[in-house]
JSON list of C-alpha atoms in Angstrom, two decimals:
[
{"chain": "A", "resi": 488, "resn": "UNK", "atom": "CA", "xyz": [0.00, 0.00, 0.00]},
{"chain": "A", "resi": 489, "resn": "UNK", "atom": "CA", "xyz": [1.48, 3.35, -1.02]},
{"chain": "A", "resi": 490, "resn": "UNK", "atom": "CA", "xyz": [2.00, 5.92, 1.70]},
{"chain": "A", "resi": 491, "resn": "UNK", "atom": "CA", "xyz": [0.85, 8.74, -0.60]},
{"chain": "A", "resi": 492, "resn": "UNK", "atom": "CA", "xyz": [-2.11, 8.23, -2.95]},
{"chain": "A", "resi": 493, "resn": "UNK", "atom": "CA", "xyz": [-1.59, 8.90, -6.67]},
{"chain": "A", "resi": 494, "resn": "UNK", "atom": "CA", "xyz": [-3.11, 12.05, -8.19]},
{"chain": "A", "resi": 495, "resn": "UNK", "atom": "CA", "xyz": [-6.91, 12.16, -8.34]},
{"chain": "A", "resi": 496, "resn": "UNK", "atom": "CA", "xyz": [-6.85, 12.36, -12.13]},
{"chain": "A", "resi": 497, "resn": "UNK", "atom": "CA", "xyz": [-5.00, 9.05, -12.24]},
{"chain": "A", "resi": 498, "resn": "UNK", "atom": "CA", "xyz": [-7.41, 7.42, -9.81]},
{"chain": "A", "resi": 499, "resn": "UNK", "atom": "CA", "xyz": [-10.44, 8.61, -11.77]},
{"chain": "A", "resi": 500, "resn": "UNK", "atom": "CA", "xyz": [-9.08, 7.82, -15.22]},
{"chain": "A", "resi": 501, "resn": "UNK", "atom": "CA", "xyz": [-11.11, 5.20, -17.14]},
{"chain": "A", "resi": 502, "resn": "UNK", "atom": "CA", "xyz": [-9.53, 1.77, -17.24]},
{"chain": "A", "resi": 503, "resn": "UNK", "atom": "CA", "xyz": [-10.26, -1.31, -19.30]},
{"chain": "A", "resi": 504, "resn": "UNK", "atom": "CA", "xyz": [-11.83, -4.22, -17.47]},
{"chain": "A", "resi": 505, "resn": "UNK", "atom": "CA", "xyz": [-9.55, -7.22, -17.16]},
{"chain": "A", "resi": 506, "resn": "UNK", "atom": "CA", "xyz": [-11.77, -10.25, -17.49]},
{"chain": "A", "resi": 507, "resn": "UNK", "atom": "CA", "xyz": [-9.58, -12.59, -19.50]},
{"chain": "A", "resi": 508, "resn": "UNK", "atom": "CA", "xyz": [-8.50, -15.85, -17.90]},
{"chain": "A", "resi": 509, "resn": "UNK", "atom": "CA", "xyz": [-5.01, -15.07, -19.20]},
{"chain": "A", "resi": 510, "resn": "UNK", "atom": "CA", "xyz": [-4.79, -12.20, -16.68]},
{"chain": "A", "resi": 511, "resn": "UNK", "atom": "CA", "xyz": [-6.18, -14.13, -13.72]},
{"chain": "A", "resi": 512, "resn": "UNK", "atom": "CA", "xyz": [-3.98, -14.67, -10.68]},
{"chain": "A", "resi": 513, "resn": "UNK", "atom": "CA", "xyz": [-2.64, -18.22, -10.50]},
{"chain": "A", "resi": 514, "resn": "UNK", "atom": "CA", "xyz": [-0.33, -18.06, -7.48]},
{"chain": "A", "resi": 515, "resn": "UNK", "atom": "CA", "xyz": [-0.50, -19.10, -3.85]},
{"chain": "A", "resi": 516, "resn": "UNK", "atom": "CA", "xyz": [-3.41, -17.87, -1.75]},
{"chain": "A", "resi": 517, "resn": "UNK", "atom": "CA", "xyz": [-3.24, -17.08, 1.95]},
{"chain": "A", "resi": 518, "resn": "UNK", "atom": "CA", "xyz": [-6.10, -16.25, 4.28]},
{"chain": "A", "resi": 519, "resn": "UNK", "atom": "CA", "xyz": [-5.91, -13.26, 6.56]},
{"chain": "A", "resi": 520, "resn": "UNK", "atom": "CA", "xyz": [-6.81, -13.86, 10.19]},
{"chain": "A", "resi": 521, "resn": "UNK", "atom": "CA", "xyz": [-9.38, -11.38, 11.42]},
{"chain": "A", "resi": 522, "resn": "UNK", "atom": "CA", "xyz": [-8.50, -8.97, 14.19]},
{"chain": "A", "resi": 523, "resn": "UNK", "atom": "CA", "xyz": [-8.37, -10.92, 17.41]},
{"chain": "A", "resi": 524, "resn": "UNK", "atom": "CA", "xyz": [-8.71, -14.27, 15.62]},
{"chain": "A", "resi": 525, "resn": "UNK", "atom": "CA", "xyz": [-6.41, -16.91, 17.02]},
{"chain": "A", "resi": 526, "resn": "UNK", "atom": "CA", "xyz": [-4.83, -19.69, 14.96]},
{"chain": "A", "resi": 527, "resn": "UNK", "atom": "CA", "xyz": [-6.81, -22.93, 14.99]},
{"chain": "A", "resi": 528, "resn": "UNK", "atom": "CA", "xyz": [-6.21, -26.57, 14.16]},
{"chain": "A", "resi": 529, "resn": "UNK", "atom": "CA", "xyz": [-8.15, -26.12, 10.90]},
{"chain": "A", "resi": 530, "resn": "UNK", "atom": "CA", "xyz": [-5.98, -23.29, 9.53]},
{"chain": "A", "resi": 531, "resn": "UNK", "atom": "CA", "xyz": [-3.95, -25.58, 7.27]},
{"chain": "A", "resi": 532, "resn": "UNK", "atom": "CA", "xyz": [-7.15, -27.09, 5.83]},
{"chain": "A", "resi": 533, "resn": "UNK", "atom": "CA", "xyz": [-8.68, -23.66, 5.21]},
{"chain": "A", "resi": 534, "resn": "UNK", "atom": "CA", "xyz": [-5.47, -22.45, 3.55]},
{"chain": "A", "resi": 535, "resn": "UNK", "atom": "CA", "xyz": [-5.54, -25.51, 1.30]},
{"chain": "A", "resi": 536, "resn": "UNK", "atom": "CA", "xyz": [-9.20, -24.88, 0.44]},
{"chain": "A", "resi": 537, "resn": "UNK", "atom": "CA", "xyz": [-8.38, -21.27, -0.41]},
{"chain": "A", "resi": 538, "resn": "UNK", "atom": "CA", "xyz": [-6.00, -22.49, -3.12]},
{"chain": "A", "resi": 539, "resn": "UNK", "atom": "CA", "xyz": [-8.73, -24.26, -5.09]},
{"chain": "A", "resi": 540, "resn": "UNK", "atom": "CA", "xyz": [-12.08, -22.54, -4.45]},
{"chain": "A", "resi": 541, "resn": "UNK", "atom": "CA", "xyz": [-11.57, -19.91, -7.17]},
{"chain": "A", "resi": 542, "resn": "UNK", "atom": "CA", "xyz": [-9.21, -22.08, -9.21]},
{"chain": "A", "resi": 543, "resn": "UNK", "atom": "CA", "xyz": [-6.26, -19.80, -8.57]},
{"chain": "A", "resi": 544, "resn": "UNK", "atom": "CA", "xyz": [-3.67, -22.40, -7.57]},
{"chain": "A", "resi": 545, "resn": "UNK", "atom": "CA", "xyz": [-5.03, -25.77, -8.65]},
{"chain": "A", "resi": 546, "resn": "UNK", "atom": "CA", "xyz": [-1.82, -27.58, -9.58]},
{"chain": "A", "resi": 547, "resn": "UNK", "atom": "CA", "xyz": [-0.28, -27.04, -6.15]},
{"chain": "A", "resi": 548, "resn": "UNK", "atom": "CA", "xyz": [-3.53, -26.67, -4.25]},
{"chain": "A", "resi": 549, "resn": "UNK", "atom": "CA", "xyz": [-5.20, -30.00, -5.06]},
{"chain": "A", "resi": 550, "resn": "UNK", "atom": "CA", "xyz": [-2.36, -32.18, -3.69]},
{"chain": "A", "resi": 551, "resn": "UNK", "atom": "CA", "xyz": [-2.11, -29.89, -0.66]},
{"chain": "A", "resi": 552, "resn": "UNK", "atom": "CA", "xyz": [-5.86, -30.13, -0.01]},
{"chain": "A", "resi": 553, "resn": "UNK", "atom": "CA", "xyz": [-5.88, -33.92, -0.50]},
{"chain": "A", "resi": 554, "resn": "UNK", "atom": "CA", "xyz": [-3.07, -34.27, 2.03]},
{"chain": "A", "resi": 555, "resn": "UNK", "atom": "CA", "xyz": [-4.82, -32.10, 4.60]},
{"chain": "A", "resi": 556, "resn": "UNK", "atom": "CA", "xyz": [-8.10, -33.97, 4.19]},
{"chain": "A", "resi": 557, "resn": "UNK", "atom": "CA", "xyz": [-6.32, -37.29, 4.49]},
{"chain": "A", "resi": 558, "resn": "UNK", "atom": "CA", "xyz": [-4.80, -36.21, 7.78]},
{"chain": "A", "resi": 559, "resn": "UNK", "atom": "CA", "xyz": [-7.94, -34.53, 9.12]},
{"chain": "A", "resi": 560, "resn": "UNK", "atom": "CA", "xyz": [-11.00, -35.78, 7.19]},
{"chain": "A", "resi": 561, "resn": "UNK", "atom": "CA", "xyz": [-13.81, -33.17, 7.42]},
{"chain": "A", "resi": 562, "resn": "UNK", "atom": "CA", "xyz": [-17.15, -34.53, 8.53]},
{"chain": "A", "resi": 563, "resn": "UNK", "atom": "CA", "xyz": [-19.25, -31.99, 6.61]},
{"chain": "A", "resi": 564, "resn": "UNK", "atom": "CA", "xyz": [-19.56, -32.42, 2.82]},
{"chain": "A", "resi": 565, "resn": "UNK", "atom": "CA", "xyz": [-18.59, -28.99, 1.47]},
{"chain": "A", "resi": 566, "resn": "UNK", "atom": "CA", "xyz": [-14.83, -29.49, 1.65]},
{"chain": "A", "resi": 567, "resn": "UNK", "atom": "CA", "xyz": [-15.18, -32.74, -0.31]},
{"chain": "A", "resi": 568, "resn": "UNK", "atom": "CA", "xyz": [-17.32, -30.99, -2.89]},
{"chain": "A", "resi": 569, "resn": "UNK", "atom": "CA", "xyz": [-14.73, -28.23, -3.30]},
{"chain": "A", "resi": 570, "resn": "UNK", "atom": "CA", "xyz": [-12.02, -30.85, -3.77]},
{"chain": "A", "resi": 571, "resn": "UNK", "atom": "CA", "xyz": [-14.15, -32.63, -6.36]},
{"chain": "A", "resi": 572, "resn": "UNK", "atom": "CA", "xyz": [-14.77, -29.36, -8.22]},
{"chain": "A", "resi": 573, "resn": "UNK", "atom": "CA", "xyz": [-11.03, -28.66, -8.32]},
{"chain": "A", "resi": 574, "resn": "UNK", "atom": "CA", "xyz": [-10.31, -32.17, -9.58]},
{"chain": "A", "resi": 575, "resn": "UNK", "atom": "CA", "xyz": [-12.89, -31.75, -12.34]},
{"chain": "A", "resi": 576, "resn": "UNK", "atom": "CA", "xyz": [-11.18, -28.52, -13.43]},
{"chain": "A", "resi": 577, "resn": "UNK", "atom": "CA", "xyz": [-7.98, -30.56, -13.76]},
{"chain": "A", "resi": 578, "resn": "UNK", "atom": "CA", "xyz": [-9.90, -33.19, -15.80]},
{"chain": "A", "resi": 579, "resn": "UNK", "atom": "CA", "xyz": [-9.46, -35.77, -13.03]},
{"chain": "A", "resi": 580, "resn": "UNK", "atom": "CA", "xyz": [-12.95, -37.26, -13.22]},
{"chain": "A", "resi": 581, "resn": "UNK", "atom": "CA", "xyz": [-11.98, -40.39, -11.28]},
{"chain": "A", "resi": 582, "resn": "UNK", "atom": "CA", "xyz": [-10.73, -38.31, -8.36]},
{"chain": "A", "resi": 583, "resn": "UNK", "atom": "CA", "xyz": [-13.71, -35.97, -8.58]},
{"chain": "A", "resi": 584, "resn": "UNK", "atom": "CA", "xyz": [-16.21, -38.84, -8.48]},
{"chain": "A", "resi": 585, "resn": "UNK", "atom": "CA", "xyz": [-14.46, -40.29, -5.41]},
{"chain": "A", "resi": 586, "resn": "UNK", "atom": "CA", "xyz": [-14.59, -36.90, -3.65]},
{"chain": "A", "resi": 587, "resn": "UNK", "atom": "CA", "xyz": [-18.27, -36.37, -4.49]},
{"chain": "A", "resi": 588, "resn": "UNK", "atom": "CA", "xyz": [-19.07, -39.88, -3.24]},
{"chain": "A", "resi": 589, "resn": "UNK", "atom": "CA", "xyz": [-17.33, -38.99, 0.02]},
{"chain": "A", "resi": 590, "resn": "UNK", "atom": "CA", "xyz": [-19.46, -35.83, 0.28]},
{"chain": "A", "resi": 591, "resn": "UNK", "atom": "CA", "xyz": [-22.70, -37.73, -0.30]},
{"chain": "A", "resi": 592, "resn": "UNK", "atom": "CA", "xyz": [-21.68, -40.43, 2.14]},
{"chain": "A", "resi": 593, "resn": "UNK", "atom": "CA", "xyz": [-21.23, -37.77, 4.82]},
{"chain": "A", "resi": 594, "resn": "UNK", "atom": "CA", "xyz": [-24.54, -36.08, 3.96]},
{"chain": "A", "resi": 595, "resn": "UNK", "atom": "CA", "xyz": [-26.88, -38.24, 1.84]},
{"chain": "A", "resi": 596, "resn": "UNK", "atom": "CA", "xyz": [-29.34, -35.31, 1.65]},
{"chain": "A", "resi": 597, "resn": "UNK", "atom": "CA", "xyz": [-26.83, -32.86, 0.15]},
{"chain": "A", "resi": 598, "resn": "UNK", "atom": "CA", "xyz": [-28.45, -31.65, -3.08]},
{"chain": "A", "resi": 599, "resn": "UNK", "atom": "CA", "xyz": [-25.20, -29.99, -4.14]},
{"chain": "A", "resi": 600, "resn": "UNK", "atom": "CA", "xyz": [-23.18, -33.15, -3.55]},
{"chain": "A", "resi": 601, "resn": "UNK", "atom": "CA", "xyz": [-25.64, -35.40, -5.35]},
{"chain": "A", "resi": 602, "resn": "UNK", "atom": "CA", "xyz": [-25.90, -33.06, -8.33]},
{"chain": "A", "resi": 603, "resn": "UNK", "atom": "CA", "xyz": [-22.12, -32.80, -8.66]},
{"chain": "A", "resi": 604, "resn": "UNK", "atom": "CA", "xyz": [-21.78, -36.59, -8.39]},
{"chain": "A", "resi": 605, "resn": "UNK", "atom": "CA", "xyz": [-24.42, -37.16, -11.04]},
{"chain": "A", "resi": 606, "resn": "UNK", "atom": "CA", "xyz": [-22.86, -34.68, -13.45]},
{"chain": "A", "resi": 607, "resn": "UNK", "atom": "CA", "xyz": [-19.37, -36.14, -12.95]},
{"chain": "A", "resi": 608, "resn": "UNK", "atom": "CA", "xyz": [-20.65, -39.68, -13.49]},
{"chain": "A", "resi": 609, "resn": "UNK", "atom": "CA", "xyz": [-22.36, -38.56, -16.68]},
{"chain": "A", "resi": 610, "resn": "UNK", "atom": "CA", "xyz": [-19.19, -36.86, -17.91]},
{"chain": "A", "resi": 611, "resn": "UNK", "atom": "CA", "xyz": [-17.31, -40.11, -17.25]},
{"chain": "A", "resi": 612, "resn": "UNK", "atom": "CA", "xyz": [-19.81, -42.05, -19.35]},
{"chain": "A", "resi": 613, "resn": "UNK", "atom": "CA", "xyz": [-21.44, -43.76, -16.36]},
{"chain": "A", "resi": 614, "resn": "UNK", "atom": "CA", "xyz": [-24.88, -42.58, -17.43]},
{"chain": "A", "resi": 615, "resn": "UNK", "atom": "CA", "xyz": [-26.98, -45.29, -15.76]},
{"chain": "A", "resi": 616, "resn": "UNK", "atom": "CA", "xyz": [-25.58, -44.55, -12.31]},
{"chain": "A", "resi": 617, "resn": "UNK", "atom": "CA", "xyz": [-25.71, -40.81, -13.02]},
{"chain": "A", "resi": 618, "resn": "UNK", "atom": "CA", "xyz": [-29.40, -41.12, -13.78]},
{"chain": "A", "resi": 619, "resn": "UNK", "atom": "CA", "xyz": [-30.08, -43.08, -10.59]},
{"chain": "A", "resi": 620, "resn": "UNK", "atom": "CA", "xyz": [-28.20, -40.54, -8.44]},
{"chain": "A", "resi": 621, "resn": "UNK", "atom": "CA", "xyz": [-29.94, -37.52, -10.00]},
{"chain": "A", "resi": 622, "resn": "UNK", "atom": "CA", "xyz": [-33.36, -39.18, -9.96]},
{"chain": "A", "resi": 623, "resn": "UNK", "atom": "CA", "xyz": [-33.04, -39.88, -6.25]},
{"chain": "A", "resi": 624, "resn": "UNK", "atom": "CA", "xyz": [-31.90, -36.31, -5.60]},
{"chain": "A", "resi": 625, "resn": "UNK", "atom": "CA", "xyz": [-34.64, -34.74, -7.73]},
{"chain": "A", "resi": 626, "resn": "UNK", "atom": "CA", "xyz": [-37.43, -36.71, -6.07]},
{"chain": "A", "resi": 627, "resn": "UNK", "atom": "CA", "xyz": [-36.14, -35.57, -2.66]},
{"chain": "A", "resi": 628, "resn": "UNK", "atom": "CA", "xyz": [-35.70, -31.95, -3.70]},
{"chain": "A", "resi": 629, "resn": "UNK", "atom": "CA", "xyz": [-38.59, -31.45, -6.11]},
{"chain": "A", "resi": 630, "resn": "UNK", "atom": "CA", "xyz": [-38.23, -27.66, -6.11]},
{"chain": "A", "resi": 631, "resn": "UNK", "atom": "CA", "xyz": [-34.61, -27.64, -7.34]},
{"chain": "A", "resi": 632, "resn": "UNK", "atom": "CA", "xyz": [-34.64, -26.82, -11.08]},
{"chain": "A", "resi": 633, "resn": "UNK", "atom": "CA", "xyz": [-30.95, -27.66, -11.54]},
{"chain": "A", "resi": 634, "resn": "UNK", "atom": "CA", "xyz": [-31.52, -31.27, -10.46]},
{"chain": "A", "resi": 635, "resn": "UNK", "atom": "CA", "xyz": [-34.39, -31.73, -12.94]},
{"chain": "A", "resi": 636, "resn": "UNK", "atom": "CA", "xyz": [-32.29, -30.15, -15.68]},
{"chain": "A", "resi": 637, "resn": "UNK", "atom": "CA", "xyz": [-29.24, -32.33, -15.01]},
{"chain": "A", "resi": 638, "resn": "UNK", "atom": "CA", "xyz": [-31.47, -35.42, -14.81]},
{"chain": "A", "resi": 639, "resn": "UNK", "atom": "CA", "xyz": [-33.04, -34.53, -18.17]},
{"chain": "A", "resi": 640, "resn": "UNK", "atom": "CA", "xyz": [-29.58, -33.98, -19.66]},
{"chain": "A", "resi": 641, "resn": "UNK", "atom": "CA", "xyz": [-28.61, -37.54, -18.73]},
{"chain": "A", "resi": 642, "resn": "UNK", "atom": "CA", "xyz": [-31.94, -38.86, -20.05]},
{"chain": "A", "resi": 643, "resn": "UNK", "atom": "CA", "xyz": [-31.24, -37.12, -23.36]},
{"chain": "A", "resi": 644, "resn": "UNK", "atom": "CA", "xyz": [-27.85, -38.87, -23.50]},
{"chain": "A", "resi": 645, "resn": "UNK", "atom": "CA", "xyz": [-29.68, -42.14, -23.02]},
{"chain": "A", "resi": 646, "resn": "UNK", "atom": "CA", "xyz": [-32.17, -41.22, -25.76]},
{"chain": "A", "resi": 647, "resn": "UNK", "atom": "CA", "xyz": [-35.09, -41.26, -23.32]},
{"chain": "A", "resi": 648, "resn": "UNK", "atom": "CA", "xyz": [-37.18, -38.38, -24.68]},
{"chain": "A", "resi": 649, "resn": "UNK", "atom": "CA", "xyz": [-40.32, -39.59, -22.88]},
{"chain": "A", "resi": 650, "resn": "UNK", "atom": "CA", "xyz": [-38.76, -38.71, -19.53]},
{"chain": "A", "resi": 651, "resn": "UNK", "atom": "CA", "xyz": [-36.39, -35.92, -20.58]},
{"chain": "A", "resi": 652, "resn": "UNK", "atom": "CA", "xyz": [-39.10, -33.65, -22.01]},
{"chain": "A", "resi": 653, "resn": "UNK", "atom": "CA", "xyz": [-41.35, -33.59, -18.91]},
{"chain": "A", "resi": 654, "resn": "UNK", "atom": "CA", "xyz": [-38.31, -33.21, -16.64]},
{"chain": "A", "resi": 655, "resn": "UNK", "atom": "CA", "xyz": [-37.14, -30.22, -18.67]},
{"chain": "A", "resi": 656, "resn": "UNK", "atom": "CA", "xyz": [-40.64, -28.76, -18.40]},
{"chain": "A", "resi": 657, "resn": "UNK", "atom": "CA", "xyz": [-40.44, -29.19, -14.62]},
{"chain": "A", "resi": 658, "resn": "UNK", "atom": "CA", "xyz": [-37.13, -27.33, -14.51]},
{"chain": "A", "resi": 659, "resn": "UNK", "atom": "CA", "xyz": [-38.61, -24.48, -16.58]},
{"chain": "A", "resi": 660, "resn": "UNK", "atom": "CA", "xyz": [-41.76, -24.32, -14.47]},
{"chain": "A", "resi": 661, "resn": "UNK", "atom": "CA", "xyz": [-39.56, -23.86, -11.41]},
{"chain": "A", "resi": 662, "resn": "UNK", "atom": "CA", "xyz": [-37.34, -21.30, -13.18]},
{"chain": "A", "resi": 663, "resn": "UNK", "atom": "CA", "xyz": [-39.07, -19.72, -16.20]},
{"chain": "A", "resi": 664, "resn": "UNK", "atom": "CA", "xyz": [-35.89, -17.83, -17.19]},
{"chain": "A", "resi": 665, "resn": "UNK", "atom": "CA", "xyz": [-33.84, -21.06, -17.40]},
{"chain": "A", "resi": 666, "resn": "UNK", "atom": "CA", "xyz": [-32.55, -20.55, -20.95]},
{"chain": "A", "resi": 667, "resn": "UNK", "atom": "CA", "xyz": [-30.34, -23.67, -21.01]},
{"chain": "A", "resi": 668, "resn": "UNK", "atom": "CA", "xyz": [-33.33, -25.80, -20.11]},
{"chain": "A", "resi": 669, "resn": "UNK", "atom": "CA", "xyz": [-35.45, -24.04, -22.77]},
{"chain": "A", "resi": 670, "resn": "UNK", "atom": "CA", "xyz": [-32.74, -24.70, -25.35]},
{"chain": "A", "resi": 671, "resn": "UNK", "atom": "CA", "xyz": [-32.48, -28.38, -24.38]},
{"chain": "A", "resi": 672, "resn": "UNK", "atom": "CA", "xyz": [-36.27, -28.66, -24.48]},
{"chain": "A", "resi": 673, "resn": "UNK", "atom": "CA", "xyz": [-36.25, -27.25, -27.99]},
{"chain": "A", "resi": 674, "resn": "UNK", "atom": "CA", "xyz": [-33.71, -29.85, -29.09]},
{"chain": "A", "resi": 675, "resn": "UNK", "atom": "CA", "xyz": [-35.66, -32.66, -27.43]},
{"chain": "A", "resi": 676, "resn": "UNK", "atom": "CA", "xyz": [-38.96, -31.57, -29.00]},
{"chain": "A", "resi": 677, "resn": "UNK", "atom": "CA", "xyz": [-37.31, -31.31, -32.41]},
{"chain": "A", "resi": 678, "resn": "UNK", "atom": "CA", "xyz": [-36.02, -34.87, -32.02]},
{"chain": "A", "resi": 679, "resn": "UNK", "atom": "CA", "xyz": [-39.52, -35.94, -31.04]},
{"chain": "A", "resi": 680, "resn": "UNK", "atom": "CA", "xyz": [-40.87, -34.36, -34.24]},
{"chain": "A", "resi": 681, "resn": "UNK", "atom": "CA", "xyz": [-42.81, -31.49, -32.63]},
{"chain": "A", "resi": 682, "resn": "UNK", "atom": "CA", "xyz": [-41.28, -28.65, -34.65]},
{"chain": "A", "resi": 683, "resn": "UNK", "atom": "CA", "xyz": [-43.79, -25.99, -33.58]},
{"chain": "A", "resi": 684, "resn": "UNK", "atom": "CA", "xyz": [-43.23, -26.60, -29.86]},
{"chain": "A", "resi": 685, "resn": "UNK", "atom": "CA", "xyz": [-39.48, -26.82, -30.47]},
{"chain": "A", "resi": 686, "resn": "UNK", "atom": "CA", "xyz": [-39.47, -23.41, -32.19]},
{"chain": "A", "resi": 687, "resn": "UNK", "atom": "CA", "xyz": [-41.41, -21.92, -29.28]},
{"chain": "A", "resi": 688, "resn": "UNK", "atom": "CA", "xyz": [-38.90, -23.34, -26.80]},
{"chain": "A", "resi": 689, "resn": "UNK", "atom": "CA", "xyz": [-35.98, -21.93, -28.81]},
{"chain": "A", "resi": 690, "resn": "UNK", "atom": "CA", "xyz": [-37.68, -18.51, -28.93]},
{"chain": "A", "resi": 691, "resn": "UNK", "atom": "CA", "xyz": [-38.10, -18.62, -25.16]},
{"chain": "A", "resi": 692, "resn": "UNK", "atom": "CA", "xyz": [-34.43, -19.49, -24.77]},
{"chain": "A", "resi": 693, "resn": "UNK", "atom": "CA", "xyz": [-33.43, -16.54, -26.98]},
{"chain": "A", "resi": 694, "resn": "UNK", "atom": "CA", "xyz": [-35.76, -14.21, -25.08]}
]
């Protein structure tokens, strides 16, 4: 932090937004302890989590986080989900699936954990298990549009239009502005031969 601020004209000058991934920080991340906050036994785990949550230090952060979680396995699912997300970003689907399974084992009712597990299984080509996981999650959390959408996506992979179309309609009913679901519905209806309904779904997605 500079002792003397730069001139006001420099501070107020327009600047281009930097939103390119090429300019993103990719180094080590450290948490700041709050005023009066004392070190705790979980500090090393939280520091390891900080490396991967925004994808800033994945190559070094994932092994560090795995090691910390091996030494002190968290009982709540979120840390396992964050590890799985980081592994997916590194294209380690096998590791991600194992982490998501661990999250769901610790909290079988975790909608986030079940959805991530189902999506990872689908990406790995394990569509039958992915469908079963997402179907169980969706029937437990009937008001979650993402679960119905992900379930329908797997059903489309399996060519099951009879189930995919109503599940996409459920997702849209829960979130009318869900453009990805509208787009998928349009594709499914086109495959089913209903071109008028498909065009309407595509228009809704564009809108």
